[in-house]
């Protein structure tokens, strides 16, 4: 397997992501920021952070599959959330929980970055991914 994920001793060990990804594959896959649009370009789950997180993850999965990758190959996620505050964490995690088993999400290293706005009103979350495959 080209990707090993771990939480080393001496630093925090979160459940929903890993602190370190070790990649030994040779082909990199970079997924542009995915938002909660459906295939027709319509915003899904307007005003619902959990619903938008779930849809954005689904779109990342589609993009990974097109490159011959899965969440098991992901070495890095960058997640942007509009008007982020700690109180939004339950809704954010609920969105991941909605799709975790469906998509077989692996807990790759991730950064969650609060932003004041994304490119279009109503878009609450954007997820970028980097994967490494053989």
PDB file of C-alpha atoms in Angstrom:
ATOM      1  CA  UNK A   1       0.000   0.000   0.000  1.00  0.00           C
ATOM      2  CA  UNK A   2       1.569   3.334  -1.003  1.00  0.00           C
ATOM      3  CA  UNK A   3       0.182   5.376   1.942  1.00  0.00           C
ATOM      4  CA  UNK A   4       0.706   4.810   5.661  1.00  0.00           C
ATOM      5  CA  UNK A   5      -1.180   7.065   8.100  1.00  0.00           C
ATOM      6  CA  UNK A   6      -0.150   7.461  11.724  1.00  0.00           C
ATOM      7  CA  UNK A   7      -0.359   9.514  14.887  1.00  0.00           C
ATOM      8  CA  UNK A   8       3.100   9.391  16.475  1.00  0.00           C
ATOM      9  CA  UNK A   9       3.689   9.348  20.209  1.00  0.00           C
ATOM     10  CA  UNK A  10       4.319  12.771  21.711  1.00  0.00           C
ATOM     11  CA  UNK A  11       1.641  14.716  19.813  1.00  0.00           C
ATOM     12  CA  UNK A  12      -2.148  14.837  19.933  1.00  0.00           C
ATOM     13  CA  UNK A  13      -3.897  11.745  18.522  1.00  0.00           C
ATOM     14  CA  UNK A  14      -7.177  12.930  16.937  1.00  0.00           C
ATOM     15  CA  UNK A  15      -9.772  10.377  15.866  1.00  0.00           C
ATOM     16  CA  UNK A  16     -10.852  12.071  12.638  1.00  0.00           C
ATOM     17  CA  UNK A  17      -7.448  12.631  11.027  1.00  0.00           C
ATOM     18  CA  UNK A  18      -3.816  11.546  11.296  1.00  0.00           C
ATOM     19  CA  UNK A  19      -0.843  13.779  11.922  1.00  0.00           C
ATOM     20  CA  UNK A  20       1.457  12.022   9.429  1.00  0.00           C
ATOM     21  CA  UNK A  21       1.118  10.407   6.017  1.00  0.00           C
ATOM     22  CA  UNK A  22       4.022   8.461   4.535  1.00  0.00           C
ATOM     23  CA  UNK A  23       3.649   7.969   0.793  1.00  0.00           C
ATOM     24  CA  UNK A  24       5.772   5.614  -1.277  1.00  0.00           C
ATOM     25  CA  UNK A  25       3.819   5.680  -4.560  1.00  0.00           C
ATOM     26  CA  UNK A  26       5.068   7.409  -7.667  1.00  0.00           C
ATOM     27  CA  UNK A  27       1.966   9.071  -9.115  1.00  0.00           C
ATOM     28  CA  UNK A  28       0.507  12.154  -7.419  1.00  0.00           C
ATOM     29  CA  UNK A  29      -3.152  13.121  -7.724  1.00  0.00           C
ATOM     30  CA  UNK A  30      -4.177  16.691  -6.852  1.00  0.00           C
ATOM     31  CA  UNK A  31      -7.907  17.329  -6.505  1.00  0.00           C
ATOM     32  CA  UNK A  32      -9.098  20.930  -6.849  1.00  0.00           C
ATOM     33  CA  UNK A  33     -11.319  22.281  -4.086  1.00  0.00           C
ATOM     34  CA  UNK A  34     -14.659  20.473  -4.190  1.00  0.00           C
ATOM     35  CA  UNK A  35     -17.834  22.104  -2.941  1.00  0.00           C
ATOM     36  CA  UNK A  36     -21.402  20.900  -2.453  1.00  0.00           C
ATOM     37  CA  UNK A  37     -22.497  21.026  -6.088  1.00  0.00           C
ATOM     38  CA  UNK A  38     -24.302  18.130  -7.714  1.00  0.00           C
ATOM     39  CA  UNK A  39     -23.455  16.945 -11.239  1.00  0.00           C
ATOM     40  CA  UNK A  40     -25.729  19.638 -12.718  1.00  0.00           C
ATOM     41  CA  UNK A  41     -23.915  22.430 -10.855  1.00  0.00           C
ATOM     42  CA  UNK A  42     -26.682  23.004  -8.312  1.00  0.00           C
ATOM     43  CA  UNK A  43     -25.767  23.745  -4.702  1.00  0.00           C
ATOM     44  CA  UNK A  44     -26.781  20.890  -2.382  1.00  0.00           C
ATOM     45  CA  UNK A  45     -27.865  21.430   1.244  1.00  0.00           C
ATOM     46  CA  UNK A  46     -28.045  25.229   1.195  1.00  0.00           C
ATOM     47  CA  UNK A  47     -27.482  26.532   4.746  1.00  0.00           C
ATOM     48  CA  UNK A  48     -26.637  23.038   6.079  1.00  0.00           C
ATOM     49  CA  UNK A  49     -22.951  22.592   6.955  1.00  0.00           C
ATOM     50  CA  UNK A  50     -23.254  18.834   7.573  1.00  0.00           C
ATOM     51  CA  UNK A  51     -25.014  18.305   4.250  1.00  0.00           C
ATOM     52  CA  UNK A  52     -22.476  20.386   2.354  1.00  0.00           C
ATOM     53  CA  UNK A  53     -19.541  18.588   3.990  1.00  0.00           C
ATOM     54  CA  UNK A  54     -21.050  15.241   2.961  1.00  0.00           C
ATOM     55  CA  UNK A  55     -21.589  16.366  -0.650  1.00  0.00           C
ATOM     56  CA  UNK A  56     -18.107  17.889  -0.920  1.00  0.00           C
ATOM     57  CA  UNK A  57     -16.609  14.592   0.297  1.00  0.00           C
ATOM     58  CA  UNK A  58     -18.711  12.721  -2.288  1.00  0.00           C
ATOM     59  CA  UNK A  59     -17.333  14.992  -4.996  1.00  0.00           C
ATOM     60  CA  UNK A  60     -13.769  14.394  -3.786  1.00  0.00           C
ATOM     61  CA  UNK A  61     -14.452  10.639  -3.993  1.00  0.00           C
ATOM     62  CA  UNK A  62     -15.698  10.992  -7.584  1.00  0.00           C
ATOM     63  CA  UNK A  63     -12.610  12.983  -8.551  1.00  0.00           C
ATOM     64  CA  UNK A  64     -10.296  10.472  -6.843  1.00  0.00           C
ATOM     65  CA  UNK A  65     -11.984   7.581  -8.639  1.00  0.00           C
ATOM     66  CA  UNK A  66     -11.510   9.326 -11.994  1.00  0.00           C
ATOM     67  CA  UNK A  67      -7.766   9.289 -11.259  1.00  0.00           C
ATOM     68  CA  UNK A  68      -7.760   5.658 -10.143  1.00  0.00           C
ATOM     69  CA  UNK A  69      -7.492   6.577  -6.454  1.00  0.00           C
ATOM     70  CA  UNK A  70      -9.558   6.260  -3.276  1.00  0.00           C
ATOM     71  CA  UNK A  71      -9.507   7.866   0.142  1.00  0.00           C
ATOM     72  CA  UNK A  72      -6.953   5.183   1.112  1.00  0.00           C
ATOM     73  CA  UNK A  73      -4.514   6.969  -1.203  1.00  0.00           C
ATOM     74  CA  UNK A  74      -5.083  10.454   0.242  1.00  0.00           C
ATOM     75  CA  UNK A  75      -2.069  11.983   1.967  1.00  0.00           C
ATOM     76  CA  UNK A  76      -3.484  15.447   2.618  1.00  0.00           C
ATOM     77  CA  UNK A  77      -6.821  17.246   2.898  1.00  0.00           C
ATOM     78  CA  UNK A  78      -7.283  20.977   3.166  1.00  0.00           C
ATOM     79  CA  UNK A  79     -10.767  22.017   4.214  1.00  0.00           C
ATOM     80  CA  UNK A  80     -12.041  25.588   4.111  1.00  0.00           C
ATOM     81  CA  UNK A  81     -15.161  26.478   6.115  1.00  0.00           C
ATOM     82  CA  UNK A  82     -16.972  29.813   5.959  1.00  0.00           C
ATOM     83  CA  UNK A  83     -17.230  31.668   9.287  1.00  0.00           C
ATOM     84  CA  UNK A  84     -15.587  28.816  11.168  1.00  0.00           C
ATOM     85  CA  UNK A  85     -15.882  28.682  14.927  1.00  0.00           C
ATOM     86  CA  UNK A  86     -15.398  25.763  17.302  1.00  0.00           C
ATOM     87  CA  UNK A  87     -19.160  25.526  17.893  1.00  0.00           C
ATOM     88  CA  UNK A  88     -19.543  24.282  14.287  1.00  0.00           C
ATOM     89  CA  UNK A  89     -17.468  21.155  14.949  1.00  0.00           C
ATOM     90  CA  UNK A  90     -20.480  18.876  15.695  1.00  0.00           C
ATOM     91  CA  UNK A  91     -22.123  19.813  12.374  1.00  0.00           C
ATOM     92  CA  UNK A  92     -18.824  19.438  10.526  1.00  0.00           C
ATOM     93  CA  UNK A  93     -18.222  15.986  12.014  1.00  0.00           C
ATOM     94  CA  UNK A  94     -21.834  14.977  11.332  1.00  0.00           C
ATOM     95  CA  UNK A  95     -21.209  15.617   7.639  1.00  0.00           C
ATOM     96  CA  UNK A  96     -18.177  13.349   7.668  1.00  0.00           C
ATOM     97  CA  UNK A  97     -20.100  10.685   9.594  1.00  0.00           C
ATOM     98  CA  UNK A  98     -22.869  10.766   6.942  1.00  0.00           C
ATOM     99  CA  UNK A  99     -20.462   9.522   4.285  1.00  0.00           C
ATOM    100  CA  UNK A 100     -17.556   7.911   6.162  1.00  0.00           C
ATOM    101  CA  UNK A 101     -18.659   4.305   5.618  1.00  0.00           C
ATOM    102  CA  UNK A 102     -20.160   4.921   2.170  1.00  0.00           C
ATOM    103  CA  UNK A 103     -16.888   6.405   0.899  1.00  0.00           C
ATOM    104  CA  UNK A 104     -14.505   4.468   3.156  1.00  0.00           C
ATOM    105  CA  UNK A 105     -12.869   7.688   4.279  1.00  0.00           C
ATOM    106  CA  UNK A 106      -9.387   7.190   5.714  1.00  0.00           C
ATOM    107  CA  UNK A 107      -8.325   9.715   8.378  1.00  0.00           C
ATOM    108  CA  UNK A 108      -5.547  11.439   6.374  1.00  0.00           C
ATOM    109  CA  UNK A 109      -3.637  14.485   7.619  1.00  0.00           C
ATOM    110  CA  UNK A 110      -5.937  17.484   7.335  1.00  0.00           C
ATOM    111  CA  UNK A 111      -6.063  21.197   7.957  1.00  0.00           C
ATOM    112  CA  UNK A 112      -9.340  22.969   8.622  1.00  0.00           C
ATOM    113  CA  UNK A 113      -9.124  26.658   7.746  1.00  0.00           C
ATOM    114  CA  UNK A 114     -11.777  29.224   8.558  1.00  0.00           C
ATOM    115  CA  UNK A 115     -12.463  31.770   5.824  1.00  0.00           C
ATOM    116  CA  UNK A 116     -14.818  34.727   5.642  1.00  0.00           C
ATOM    117  CA  UNK A 117     -16.230  33.771   2.243  1.00  0.00           C
ATOM    118  CA  UNK A 118     -15.783  31.263  -0.558  1.00  0.00           C
ATOM    119  CA  UNK A 119     -16.296  32.038  -4.237  1.00  0.00           C
ATOM    120  CA  UNK A 120     -20.106  32.025  -4.212  1.00  0.00           C
ATOM    121  CA  UNK A 121     -22.720  32.937  -1.580  1.00  0.00           C
ATOM    122  CA  UNK A 122     -24.192  29.857   0.057  1.00  0.00           C
ATOM    123  CA  UNK A 123     -21.109  27.678  -0.362  1.00  0.00           C
ATOM    124  CA  UNK A 124     -20.051  26.786   3.185  1.00  0.00           C
ATOM    125  CA  UNK A 125     -17.196  24.318   2.655  1.00  0.00           C
ATOM    126  CA  UNK A 126     -14.507  23.465   0.106  1.00  0.00           C
ATOM    127  CA  UNK A 127     -12.246  20.394   0.261  1.00  0.00           C
ATOM    128  CA  UNK A 128      -8.935  19.913  -1.567  1.00  0.00           C
ATOM    129  CA  UNK A 129      -7.164  16.536  -1.629  1.00  0.00           C
ATOM    130  CA  UNK A 130      -3.754  15.189  -2.533  1.00  0.00           C
ATOM    131  CA  UNK A 131      -3.281  11.461  -3.090  1.00  0.00           C
ATOM    132  CA  UNK A 132      -0.357   9.239  -4.027  1.00  0.00           C
ATOM    133  CA  UNK A 133      -0.811   6.002  -5.944  1.00  0.00           C
ATOM    134  CA  UNK A 134       1.641   3.449  -7.416  1.00  0.00           C
TER     135      UNK A 134
END
